[in-house]
Coordinates of C-alpha atoms in Angstrom, one line a residue:
Chain W
X1 CA 0.0 0.0 0.0
X2 CA 2.7 2.4 1.0
X3 CA 4.5 1.6 -2.1
X4 CA 1.5 2.3 -4.4
X5 CA 1.2 5.7 -2.8
X6 CA 4.8 6.5 -3.6
X7 CA 4.3 5.3 -7.2
X8 CA 1.4 7.6 -7.6
X9 CA 3.4 10.5 -6.2
X10 CA 6.2 9.9 -8.7
X11 CA 3.7 9.6 -11.5
X12 CA 2.1 12.9 -10.5
X13 CA 5.5 14.5 -10.6
X14 CA 6.2 13.0 -14.0
X15 CA 2.8 14.0 -15.5
X16 CA 3.4 17.7 -16.0
X17 CA 6.6 16.8 -17.8
X18 CA 4.8 14.4 -20.1
X19 CA 2.1 17.0 -20.8
X20 CA 4.8 19.6 -21.6
X21 CA 6.2 17.1 -24.0
X22 CA 3.1 16.4 -26.0
X23 CA 2.0 20.0 -26.0
X24 CA 5.0 21.0 -28.1
X25 CA 4.5 18.2 -30.5
X26 CA 0.8 18.8 -31.3
X27 CA 0.2 20.9 -34.4
X28 CA -3.4 22.1 -34.4
X29 CA -5.7 21.4 -31.5
X30 CA -8.4 18.9 -32.5
X31 CA -11.8 18.8 -30.8
X32 CA -14.3 16.1 -29.9
X33 CA -17.9 16.7 -30.7
X34 CA -20.5 14.6 -29.1
X35 CA -23.7 14.0 -31.1
X36 CA -26.7 13.1 -29.0
X37 CA -29.8 11.8 -30.7
X38 CA -33.2 11.6 -29.1
X39 CA -36.2 10.0 -30.7
X40 CA -39.4 11.9 -30.2
X41 CA -43.1 11.9 -31.2
X42 CA -43.9 15.5 -31.4
X43 CA -42.7 17.0 -28.1
X44 CA -42.7 13.7 -26.1
X45 CA -39.7 11.3 -26.0
X46 CA -40.5 8.1 -27.9
X47 CA -41.3 5.2 -25.5
X48 CA -41.3 1.8 -27.0
X49 CA -44.4 -0.3 -26.4
X50 CA -45.5 2.0 -23.6
X51 CA -47.4 5.0 -25.1
X52 CA -50.0 5.5 -27.7
X53 CA -49.4 8.3 -30.2
X54 CA -51.6 10.1 -32.7
X55 CA -50.3 10.3 -36.2
X56 CA -50.6 13.4 -38.4
X57 CA -53.5 11.7 -40.3
X58 CA -55.3 11.2 -37.0
X59 CA -54.7 7.4 -36.5
X60 CA -53.4 6.1 -33.2
X61 CA -50.3 4.0 -33.0
X62 CA -47.8 2.2 -30.7
X63 CA -44.1 1.7 -31.6
X64 CA -42.4 -1.5 -30.5
X65 CA -39.2 -1.2 -32.5
X66 CA -37.6 1.8 -34.2
X67 CA -34.1 1.9 -35.7
X68 CA -32.3 3.8 -38.5
X69 CA -28.9 4.4 -39.9
X70 CA -27.2 7.7 -39.9
X71 CA -24.1 7.8 -42.0
X72 CA -21.4 10.0 -43.5
X73 CA -21.6 12.8 -41.0
X74 CA -20.0 16.0 -41.9
X75 CA -19.5 19.3 -40.1
X76 CA -19.6 22.3 -42.4
X77 CA -18.6 25.9 -42.1
X78 CA -20.5 28.0 -44.5
X79 CA -17.6 30.5 -44.7
X80 CA -15.7 27.6 -46.3
X81 CA -13.2 27.7 -43.4
X82 CA -13.3 24.0 -42.7
X83 CA -15.2 20.9 -43.3
X84 CA -14.9 17.7 -41.4
X85 CA -16.0 14.3 -42.7
X86 CA -16.1 11.5 -40.1
X87 CA -14.3 8.4 -41.4
X88 CA -16.2 5.1 -41.4
X89 CA -19.3 7.0 -40.5
X90 CA -22.2 4.5 -40.0
X91 CA -24.3 4.8 -36.9
X92 CA -27.3 2.6 -36.0
X93 CA -29.7 4.7 -33.9
X94 CA -32.7 3.8 -31.8
X95 CA -34.1 0.6 -30.5
X96 CA -31.6 -0.7 -28.0
X97 CA -28.8 0.8 -30.1
X98 CA -26.9 3.9 -29.2
X99 CA -28.3 7.4 -29.0
X100 CA -24.9 9.2 -28.9
X101 CA -21.8 9.0 -31.0
X102 CA -18.6 11.0 -30.9
X103 CA -16.9 12.9 -33.8
X104 CA -13.2 12.6 -33.0
X105 CA -10.3 14.7 -34.1
X106 CA -12.4 17.5 -35.5
X107 CA -10.1 20.3 -36.7
X108 CA -10.6 23.6 -34.9
X109 CA -12.9 26.0 -36.7
X110 CA -16.3 27.5 -36.6
X111 CA -19.1 25.2 -37.9
X112 CA -22.6 26.2 -38.6
X113 CA -24.1 23.2 -40.4
X114 CA -24.1 19.4 -40.0
X115 CA -24.6 17.2 -43.0
X116 CA -25.7 13.6 -42.6
X117 CA -27.4 10.9 -44.5
X118 CA -30.2 8.5 -43.6
X119 CA -29.3 5.0 -44.8
X120 CA -26.2 3.4 -46.2
X121 CA -24.5 4.7 -49.3
X122 CA -24.5 2.5 -52.4
X123 CA -20.9 1.5 -52.1
X124 CA -21.3 0.1 -48.6
X125 CA -24.8 -1.1 -49.0
X126 CA -23.8 -4.0 -51.2
X127 CA -20.5 -5.0 -49.8
X128 CA -19.3 -7.2 -47.0
X129 CA -17.3 -4.4 -45.5
X130 CA -18.1 -4.1 -41.8
X131 CA -17.1 -0.5 -40.9
X132 CA -18.9 1.5 -38.2
X133 CA -22.2 -0.1 -37.2
X134 CA -22.6 -2.0 -40.4
X135 CA -23.1 -5.6 -39.3
X136 CA -24.4 -8.5 -41.4
X137 CA -26.1 -10.0 -38.3
X138 CA -28.1 -7.1 -36.9
X139 CA -31.8 -6.6 -37.4
X140 CA -31.1 -4.1 -40.3
X141 CA -29.8 -6.6 -42.8
X142 CA -32.2 -7.5 -45.5
X143 CA -31.1 -9.8 -48.2
X144 CA -27.7 -9.7 -49.9
X145 CA -29.1 -7.8 -53.0
X146 CA -31.2 -5.1 -51.3
X147 CA -28.5 -4.3 -48.7
X148 CA -29.5 -2.8 -45.4
X149 CA -32.8 -1.6 -44.1
X150 CA -32.2 2.2 -43.7
X151 CA -35.1 2.7 -41.3
X152 CA -37.3 0.1 -39.6
X153 CA -40.4 0.9 -37.6
X154 CA -42.6 -1.9 -36.2
X155 CA -45.7 -1.5 -34.1
X156 CA -49.5 -1.5 -34.2
X157 CA -52.1 1.0 -35.2
X158 CA -55.8 1.8 -34.9
X159 CA -57.2 3.7 -37.9
X160 CA -60.6 4.9 -38.9
X161 CA -61.5 1.7 -40.8
X162 CA -59.2 -0.9 -39.3
X163 CA -56.4 -1.8 -37.1
X164 CA -53.4 -4.1 -37.2
X165 CA -49.6 -4.1 -37.4
X166 CA -47.5 -1.3 -38.6
X167 CA -44.4 -2.5 -40.5
X168 CA -42.2 0.0 -42.4
X169 CA -38.9 -1.2 -43.6
X170 CA -37.3 1.4 -45.8
X171 CA -34.2 0.6 -47.8
X172 CA -32.9 0.5 -51.4
X173 CA -30.3 2.9 -52.8
X174 CA -32.9 5.4 -54.0
X175 CA -34.0 6.0 -50.5
X176 CA -30.6 7.0 -49.3
X177 CA -31.1 10.7 -48.4
X178 CA -28.6 13.3 -47.5
X179 CA -29.7 16.2 -45.4
X180 CA -28.1 19.4 -44.3
X181 CA -29.2 20.8 -41.0
X182 CA -28.5 24.3 -39.6
X183 CA -27.0 24.5 -36.1
X184 CA -29.1 26.8 -33.9
X185 CA -25.9 28.6 -33.1
X186 CA -22.4 28.4 -34.6
X187 CA -20.1 25.9 -33.0
X188 CA -16.7 27.5 -32.3
X189 CA -14.3 24.7 -31.6
X190 CA -11.5 27.1 -30.8
X191 CA -13.3 28.4 -27.8
X192 CA -15.0 25.1 -27.0
X193 CA -12.9 22.0 -27.7
X194 CA -15.5 19.7 -26.2
X195 CA -19.0 20.4 -27.5
X196 CA -22.2 18.5 -27.8
X197 CA -24.8 18.7 -30.6
X198 CA -28.2 17.7 -29.5
X199 CA -30.5 16.3 -32.3
X200 CA -34.1 15.2 -32.2
X201 CA -35.9 12.9 -34.6
X202 CA -39.7 13.2 -34.7
X203 CA -41.4 9.9 -35.6
X204 CA -44.5 11.8 -36.6
X205 CA -42.5 13.5 -39.3
X206 CA -42.1 10.2 -41.1
X207 CA -45.9 10.3 -41.8
X208 CA -46.2 13.9 -43.1
X209 CA -44.4 16.5 -45.1
X210 CA -44.6 16.2 -48.0
X211 CA -46.6 12.9 -48.0
X212 CA -49.4 12.5 -45.5
X213 CA -49.5 8.8 -44.6
X214 CA -52.9 7.4 -43.6
X215 CA -52.5 4.0 -41.9
X216 CA -55.8 2.9 -43.2
X217 CA -54.3 3.3 -46.7
X218 CA -50.8 2.2 -45.9
X219 CA -49.4 0.5 -42.8
X220 CA -46.7 -1.7 -44.2
X221 CA -44.1 -1.7 -46.9
X222 CA -40.4 -2.0 -47.7
X223 CA -40.1 -1.7 -51.5
X224 CA -41.8 0.5 -54.1
X225 CA -43.6 3.8 -53.9
X226 CA -44.9 3.6 -50.3
X227 CA -41.5 3.4 -48.6
X228 CA -40.2 6.1 -50.9
X229 CA -42.9 8.4 -49.7
X230 CA -41.6 7.8 -46.2
X231 CA -38.0 8.4 -47.4
X232 CA -39.1 11.7 -48.8
X233 CA -40.6 12.5 -45.4
X234 CA -37.5 11.6 -43.5
X235 CA -35.5 14.0 -45.6
X236 CA -37.9 16.8 -44.6
X237 CA -38.1 17.9 -41.0
X238 CA -37.6 14.5 -39.4
X239 CA -34.2 15.4 -37.9
X240 CA -33.3 18.8 -36.4
X241 CA -30.5 20.1 -34.3
X242 CA -32.1 21.6 -31.1
X243 CA -29.1 22.6 -29.1
X244 CA -25.4 23.3 -29.3
X245 CA -23.7 23.0 -25.9
Chain P
X1 CA 12.9 18.5 -26.4
X2 CA 16.0 16.4 -26.0
X3 CA 16.6 17.8 -22.5
X4 CA 13.1 17.1 -21.5
X5 CA 13.4 13.5 -22.5
X6 CA 16.6 13.2 -20.6
X7 CA 14.9 14.5 -17.5
X8 CA 11.9 12.3 -18.0
X9 CA 13.7 9.1 -18.6
X10 CA 15.2 8.6 -15.1
X11 CA 11.8 9.5 -13.6
X12 CA 10.1 6.8 -15.6
X13 CA 12.7 4.3 -14.9
X14 CA 12.4 5.0 -11.3
X15 CA 8.6 4.5 -11.4
X16 CA 9.1 1.3 -13.4
X17 CA 11.7 0.0 -10.9
X18 CA 9.3 0.6 -8.0
X19 CA 6.3 -0.8 -9.7
X20 CA 8.1 -3.9 -10.8
X21 CA 9.8 -5.0 -7.6
X22 CA 7.7 -7.7 -6.1
X23 CA 6.6 -7.9 -2.5
X24 CA 8.5 -10.6 -0.8
X25 CA 5.4 -12.2 0.8
X26 CA 3.7 -12.3 -2.7
X27 CA 6.4 -14.5 -4.2
X28 CA 5.0 -17.9 -5.0
X29 CA 7.0 -20.8 -6.2
X30 CA 6.2 -20.9 -10.0
X31 CA 6.3 -24.4 -11.2
X32 CA 6.1 -23.6 -14.9
X33 CA 5.1 -20.3 -16.6
X34 CA 1.4 -20.1 -17.4
X35 CA 1.2 -19.1 -21.0
X36 CA -1.9 -20.5 -22.7
X37 CA -2.1 -20.3 -26.5
X38 CA -4.7 -17.9 -27.9
X39 CA -7.4 -19.8 -29.9
X40 CA -7.7 -18.4 -33.4
X41 CA -11.2 -18.2 -34.8
X42 CA -11.4 -18.5 -38.6
X43 CA -14.4 -16.7 -40.0
X44 CA -15.5 -16.1 -43.6
X45 CA -15.7 -12.4 -44.6
X46 CA -19.5 -12.7 -44.8
X47 CA -19.7 -13.2 -41.0
X48 CA -19.9 -10.4 -38.6
X49 CA -16.5 -9.5 -37.2
X50 CA -17.7 -7.6 -34.2
X51 CA -18.3 -10.4 -31.8
X52 CA -17.4 -10.0 -28.1
X53 CA -15.7 -12.5 -25.9
X54 CA -15.9 -11.7 -22.2
X55 CA -12.6 -10.0 -21.1
X56 CA -12.2 -12.4 -18.2
X57 CA -12.6 -15.5 -20.3
X58 CA -10.5 -15.2 -23.5
X59 CA -10.4 -18.1 -25.8
X60 CA -7.3 -20.3 -25.5
X61 CA -6.4 -23.6 -27.1
X62 CA -6.1 -25.2 -23.6
X63 CA -9.4 -23.7 -22.3
X64 CA -11.3 -24.9 -25.4
X65 CA -9.8 -28.4 -25.1
X66 CA -10.8 -28.6 -21.4
X67 CA -14.2 -27.3 -22.3
X68 CA -14.6 -30.0 -24.9
X69 CA -13.9 -32.6 -22.4
X70 CA -16.3 -31.1 -19.9
X71 CA -19.0 -30.8 -22.5
X72 CA -18.8 -34.6 -23.0
X73 CA -18.1 -35.4 -19.4
X74 CA -20.8 -37.7 -17.9
X75 CA -19.4 -37.1 -14.3
X76 CA -21.1 -33.7 -14.5
X77 CA -24.4 -35.4 -14.0
X78 CA -25.9 -36.8 -10.8
X79 CA -25.6 -40.5 -11.8
X80 CA -22.7 -40.1 -14.2
X81 CA -24.9 -41.2 -17.2
X82 CA -25.4 -37.9 -19.0
X83 CA -23.3 -35.1 -20.4
X84 CA -24.2 -31.9 -22.3
X85 CA -23.5 -34.0 -25.4
X86 CA -26.3 -36.4 -24.6
X87 CA -28.9 -33.7 -25.4
X88 CA -26.7 -31.7 -27.8
X89 CA -25.4 -34.4 -30.2
X90 CA -23.0 -33.2 -32.9
X91 CA -24.5 -35.2 -35.8
X92 CA -27.9 -33.6 -35.1
X93 CA -26.3 -30.1 -35.0
X94 CA -26.2 -30.4 -31.3
X95 CA -29.9 -31.3 -30.7
X96 CA -31.3 -34.6 -29.4
X97 CA -34.1 -35.5 -31.9
X98 CA -36.7 -35.3 -29.2
X99 CA -39.7 -33.0 -28.9
X100 CA -39.0 -32.4 -25.2
X101 CA -35.6 -33.0 -23.6
X102 CA -35.3 -35.7 -21.0
X103 CA -32.9 -35.6 -18.1
X104 CA -31.3 -38.3 -15.9
X105 CA -34.4 -38.9 -13.9
X106 CA -36.5 -39.6 -17.0
X107 CA -38.6 -36.5 -16.5
X108 CA -39.4 -34.4 -19.5
X109 CA -38.2 -30.8 -19.7
X110 CA -40.9 -28.4 -20.7
X111 CA -38.9 -27.4 -23.7
X112 CA -36.9 -28.9 -26.6
X113 CA -33.1 -29.0 -26.6
X114 CA -31.7 -26.1 -28.8
X115 CA -29.2 -26.4 -31.6
X116 CA -25.8 -25.0 -30.7
X117 CA -24.0 -23.0 -33.3
X118 CA -22.6 -19.5 -33.8
X119 CA -23.4 -18.8 -30.2
X120 CA -20.5 -16.4 -30.2
X121 CA -22.8 -13.8 -31.7
X122 CA -25.7 -14.2 -29.4
X123 CA -26.3 -12.4 -26.1
X124 CA -29.5 -14.0 -24.6
X125 CA -29.7 -17.7 -24.3
X126 CA -32.4 -20.3 -24.0
X127 CA -35.8 -20.1 -25.8
X128 CA -36.8 -17.4 -23.3
X129 CA -33.5 -15.4 -23.2
X130 CA -33.2 -16.2 -19.5
X131 CA -29.4 -16.6 -19.5
X132 CA -27.2 -13.6 -20.1
X133 CA -24.0 -15.4 -21.0
X134 CA -22.9 -18.9 -21.9
X135 CA -21.1 -19.0 -18.6
X136 CA -24.4 -18.4 -16.8
X137 CA -26.3 -20.7 -19.1
X138 CA -24.0 -23.8 -18.5
X139 CA -24.8 -23.9 -14.8
X140 CA -28.6 -24.4 -15.5
X141 CA -28.5 -27.8 -17.1
X142 CA -26.0 -29.2 -14.7
X143 CA -27.9 -28.2 -11.6
X144 CA -31.5 -28.5 -13.0
X145 CA -33.4 -31.4 -11.4
X146 CA -34.9 -32.3 -14.8
X147 CA -31.6 -32.3 -16.6
X148 CA -28.2 -33.4 -15.2
X149 CA -29.3 -33.0 -11.6
X150 CA -26.0 -32.5 -9.9
X151 CA -24.8 -29.6 -7.7
X152 CA -21.8 -27.9 -9.3
X153 CA -20.0 -28.0 -6.0
X154 CA -20.3 -31.8 -6.0
X155 CA -19.0 -31.9 -9.6
X156 CA -16.0 -29.9 -8.6
X157 CA -15.1 -32.5 -5.9
X158 CA -15.6 -35.4 -8.4
X159 CA -13.4 -33.9 -11.0
X160 CA -10.7 -32.8 -8.6
X161 CA -10.4 -36.5 -7.6
X162 CA -9.6 -37.6 -11.1
X163 CA -6.2 -38.0 -12.7
X164 CA -7.5 -36.5 -16.0
X165 CA -8.8 -33.1 -15.0
X166 CA -6.3 -31.3 -12.6
X167 CA -3.6 -31.2 -15.3
X168 CA -6.1 -30.0 -17.9
X169 CA -7.2 -27.2 -15.6
X170 CA -3.6 -26.3 -14.9
X171 CA -2.9 -25.9 -18.6
X172 CA -6.1 -23.8 -19.1
X173 CA -6.1 -21.7 -16.0
X174 CA -2.7 -21.9 -14.4
X175 CA -3.4 -24.1 -11.5
X176 CA -4.7 -27.6 -10.6
X177 CA -7.5 -26.1 -8.6
X178 CA -10.9 -26.8 -10.0
X179 CA -13.6 -24.3 -9.3
X180 CA -17.2 -23.9 -10.3
X181 CA -16.3 -20.7 -12.2
X182 CA -13.5 -22.4 -14.1
X183 CA -15.8 -25.3 -15.2
X184 CA -18.4 -22.9 -16.6
X185 CA -15.7 -20.8 -18.3
X186 CA -14.1 -23.7 -20.0
X187 CA -17.5 -25.0 -21.3
X188 CA -18.4 -21.5 -22.6
X189 CA -15.0 -21.3 -24.4
X190 CA -15.7 -24.6 -26.2
X191 CA -19.2 -23.5 -27.1
X192 CA -17.9 -20.2 -28.6
X193 CA -15.8 -22.2 -31.0
X194 CA -18.9 -24.1 -32.4
X195 CA -19.0 -22.1 -35.6
X196 CA -21.1 -23.2 -38.5
X197 CA -20.1 -21.3 -41.6
X198 CA -19.7 -23.8 -44.4
X199 CA -23.2 -24.6 -45.6
X200 CA -24.1 -24.4 -49.3
X201 CA -25.7 -21.1 -48.5
X202 CA -22.4 -19.8 -47.1
X203 CA -20.6 -21.0 -50.3
X204 CA -23.3 -19.3 -52.4
X205 CA -22.7 -16.0 -50.5
X206 CA -19.0 -16.3 -51.0
X207 CA -19.4 -17.0 -54.7
X208 CA -17.8 -20.3 -54.2
X209 CA -20.9 -22.4 -54.9
X210 CA -24.1 -22.2 -56.9
X211 CA -27.8 -22.6 -56.2
X212 CA -30.4 -24.4 -58.3
X213 CA -33.3 -22.3 -59.6
X214 CA -35.6 -23.6 -56.9
X215 CA -33.1 -22.9 -54.1
X216 CA -32.5 -19.4 -55.4
X217 CA -36.3 -18.7 -55.6
X218 CA -36.7 -20.3 -52.1
X219 CA -34.0 -18.0 -50.7
X220 CA -35.7 -14.9 -52.2
X221 CA -39.1 -15.9 -50.9
X222 CA -37.5 -16.7 -47.5
X223 CA -35.9 -13.2 -47.2
X224 CA -38.7 -11.1 -48.7
X225 CA -41.5 -9.4 -46.8
X226 CA -44.4 -9.7 -49.3
X227 CA -46.0 -6.5 -50.8
X228 CA -49.0 -7.6 -52.8
X229 CA -49.6 -4.0 -53.9
X230 CA -46.5 -4.1 -56.1
X231 CA -46.6 -7.8 -56.9
X232 CA -43.7 -8.6 -54.6
X233 CA -44.1 -12.2 -53.2
X234 CA -42.4 -13.4 -50.1
X235 CA -42.6 -15.8 -47.1
X236 CA -41.4 -13.2 -44.7
X237 CA -39.1 -15.5 -42.8
X238 CA -36.1 -13.1 -43.1
X239 CA -37.8 -10.6 -40.9
X240 CA -36.9 -12.8 -37.9
X241 CA -34.6 -15.4 -39.3
X242 CA -32.6 -13.2 -41.6
X243 CA -28.9 -12.3 -42.1
X244 CA -26.0 -14.6 -42.3
X245 CA -26.7 -16.0 -38.8
X246 CA -30.2 -16.9 -40.0
X247 CA -31.5 -15.2 -36.8
X248 CA -32.1 -11.5 -36.1
X249 CA -31.5 -12.4 -32.4
X250 CA -34.9 -11.0 -31.5
X251 CA -37.9 -12.4 -29.6
X252 CA -41.4 -12.7 -31.1
X253 CA -44.7 -14.4 -30.7
X254 CA -45.0 -16.4 -34.0
X255 CA -48.6 -17.4 -33.4
X256 CA -48.4 -20.9 -32.1
X257 CA -51.1 -20.7 -29.4
X258 CA -54.2 -18.8 -28.6
X259 CA -53.8 -19.6 -24.9
X260 CA -50.3 -19.2 -23.6
X261 CA -49.1 -22.0 -21.3
X262 CA -45.4 -21.0 -21.5
X263 CA -44.9 -17.3 -21.2
X264 CA -41.4 -17.4 -22.6
X265 CA -39.6 -14.1 -22.7
X266 CA -42.5 -12.5 -20.8
X267 CA -41.7 -14.5 -17.7
X268 CA -38.2 -13.3 -17.9
X269 CA -38.8 -9.6 -18.4
X270 CA -42.1 -9.4 -16.5
X271 CA -43.6 -7.2 -19.2
X272 CA -47.1 -7.9 -20.5
X273 CA -46.0 -7.3 -24.2
X274 CA -43.3 -10.0 -24.0
X275 CA -45.7 -12.8 -22.9
X276 CA -45.6 -15.6 -25.5
X277 CA -42.5 -14.3 -27.1
X278 CA -39.6 -16.7 -27.8
X279 CA -36.2 -16.4 -29.4
X280 CA -36.4 -16.6 -33.2
X281 CA -33.6 -19.2 -33.3
X282 CA -31.0 -19.5 -36.0
X283 CA -32.2 -21.8 -38.8
X284 CA -28.7 -23.1 -39.5
X285 CA -28.8 -26.9 -39.9
X286 CA -32.5 -26.8 -39.5
X287 CA -33.0 -29.9 -41.6
X288 CA -31.1 -31.8 -38.9
X289 CA -32.8 -30.5 -35.8
X290 CA -36.4 -31.8 -36.0
X291 CA -38.8 -31.7 -34.2
X292 CA -39.4 -28.0 -34.2
X293 CA -40.4 -25.1 -31.9
X294 CA -39.8 -24.6 -28.2
X295 CA -42.0 -27.6 -27.4
X296 CA -41.1 -29.7 -30.5
X297 CA -44.7 -29.7 -31.7
X298 CA -43.9 -29.9 -35.5
X299 CA -42.2 -33.0 -36.9
X300 CA -41.2 -31.7 -40.3
X301 CA -40.3 -28.5 -42.1
X302 CA -43.4 -28.9 -44.2
X303 CA -45.5 -28.7 -41.1
X304 CA -43.6 -25.5 -40.1
X305 CA -44.4 -23.9 -43.4
X306 CA -48.1 -24.9 -43.1
X307 CA -48.1 -23.3 -39.7
X308 CA -46.8 -19.9 -41.0
X309 CA -49.0 -20.1 -44.1
X310 CA -52.3 -21.5 -42.8
X311 CA -52.4 -22.0 -39.0
X312 CA -51.2 -18.8 -37.4
X313 CA -53.4 -18.2 -34.3
X314 CA -54.6 -14.7 -35.1
X315 CA -55.8 -14.1 -31.5
X316 CA -52.6 -15.1 -29.9
X317 CA -51.6 -12.3 -27.5
X318 CA -49.0 -9.9 -28.9
X319 CA -48.7 -11.8 -32.2
X320 CA -45.9 -10.2 -34.1
X321 CA -46.9 -7.4 -36.4
X322 CA -44.3 -8.8 -38.8
X323 CA -46.6 -11.8 -39.2
X324 CA -50.0 -10.0 -39.1
X325 CA -48.8 -7.6 -41.8
X326 CA -47.5 -10.3 -44.2
X327 CA -49.7 -11.5 -47.0
X328 CA -49.3 -12.2 -50.6
X329 CA -52.8 -11.1 -51.7
X330 CA -54.2 -7.5 -51.5
X331 CA -56.5 -7.5 -48.5
X332 CA -55.3 -11.0 -47.5
X333 CA -55.5 -12.1 -43.9
X334 CA -52.9 -14.9 -44.0
X335 CA -49.6 -15.4 -45.7
X336 CA -51.1 -17.0 -48.8
X337 CA -48.1 -18.6 -50.3
X338 CA -48.7 -21.3 -52.9
X339 CA -47.8 -25.0 -52.3
X340 CA -45.0 -24.5 -54.9
X341 CA -43.6 -21.5 -53.0
X342 CA -43.7 -23.4 -49.7
X343 CA -41.8 -26.2 -51.3
X344 CA -39.1 -23.8 -52.6
X345 CA -38.6 -22.3 -49.1
X346 CA -38.1 -25.8 -47.7
X347 CA -35.6 -26.5 -50.5
X348 CA -33.7 -23.4 -49.5
X349 CA -33.8 -24.5 -45.8
X350 CA -32.0 -27.6 -46.8
X351 CA -29.0 -25.6 -48.1
X352 CA -28.4 -24.4 -44.5
X353 CA -27.1 -27.9 -43.6
X354 CA -23.3 -27.7 -42.9
X355 CA -21.8 -31.1 -43.1
X356 CA -18.3 -29.8 -42.2
X357 CA -19.7 -28.6 -38.9
X358 CA -21.4 -31.8 -37.9
X359 CA -18.3 -33.9 -38.7
X360 CA -15.6 -31.5 -37.4
X361 CA -13.3 -33.5 -35.1
X362 CA -12.6 -30.4 -33.0
X363 CA -16.3 -30.5 -31.8
X364 CA -16.6 -34.3 -31.3
X365 CA -16.6 -36.4 -28.2
X366 CA -12.9 -36.8 -27.0
X367 CA -13.8 -39.9 -25.0
X368 CA -14.7 -41.8 -28.1

């Protein structure tokens, strides 16, 4: 015990020297940006299996499983000062998956937009590469030809004329959508080397804007026009940055 | 910079010197250095590479070899007549051919023995997901009255008294001492090596083998969620049994019963919505593992297909939406595959048989 104490003391003495060492070697300070994602329905946090929600078309529904891929995350400075593209950028969000991820080694600069895509880009969608959260054994694999499910929502609904299961599996290269979101305030990484971007996704936005989805008419789908309508919706107002901190 | 390093070095050396000098009372006479050989897993590139092995139980050649002996060790049972291998037989892809498993006392288990393969990628074990690790799982059959019916503490004593085991434990864990934890760890290590990755389906995925027209159509039907609105036909199996593991590792009610007698996952989580849900197991080697379902109620794959196509119990509590929303006809209430389509799916299921796996010497009974 005594000896451990002594070791710590020596380490403590050595630390400032080590720090001095690395300081001189570093070129430009790089920052870490935490991205936090929260799934919502309107203004309430999404609860799986526990709450009944009302869709924009007036049907009620319960969500039991909800997941989607966010990929190729970029931080952009509109002054052209800097852009940062996260390498191997594939994040599975929702369900029991993670709700935060970290952008590492972001060059110092002032950023005012974030660009990201929902889905998996064509090059990675049809390959056996397993970078980021791409995993041929997770729930998001489809078949080898179609690639990954980009977004999966499973639950139940009660409509005006019927009720039943809600199963949307959206995938296919045409439904890979890239969105650019404004940050509510610019992120100055020179002043703030450890920042957090808080994003919210609103499930109800999958069912409106521009395409109003009435569950009596459509409550399932993976290929074809229906899911593409949902994909158009998720590129419009589904995700927003609510806070920079 | 140079001067800094010069200053730093003696400091670090000093720290190292202190850190490394052993306490006198800690010195133990080392008989031989304990350096087990890491076990190398060979995986095709189509398999997920992101598996996790518990940090406190890395795979080693010596641990796996010990685990293999223990898996086939009858002394782990109360009357020395039964091993894990009795209910998990290699030639049947580690099942027993029975509807319900039967333990040493001749009493039937409420469930069917499960096939063991690619467990490395799973995180909840048993039909109801009640075991959180393979280490935890292995204790259950040993101690269960209706399975091997022996306390693990008793098993430790029996094995310690043999000539065979103390040296095997020393090689695997660094000392002759047998403990409950070491028994479970070794068994789990062996189980993690049971990888089935050489079926005709795997060779097809790797472009090393071909499928017949029927097998190909069967695979497509198997993987596709039907959408009658756009003429897309499918059997919907991939929603739960998809991916290269042939399991999404999720729990569902697949509509077997209107009245639940076994609550499955619901009894484990205590949540109403989970009642009647069971693990959607991997369908690897499924042609070898009849009878089917948690209670072995179906004898053949044809019966299984009939179940999904014609006999889903619509009023079963919390029946999966993935099933209620799957039909091949606009406005259809059931799956509505044709006889021909069902046959093709069964044909595809036969391509999941991995004869390399069931004859691999590394997985066989070392006492034979």
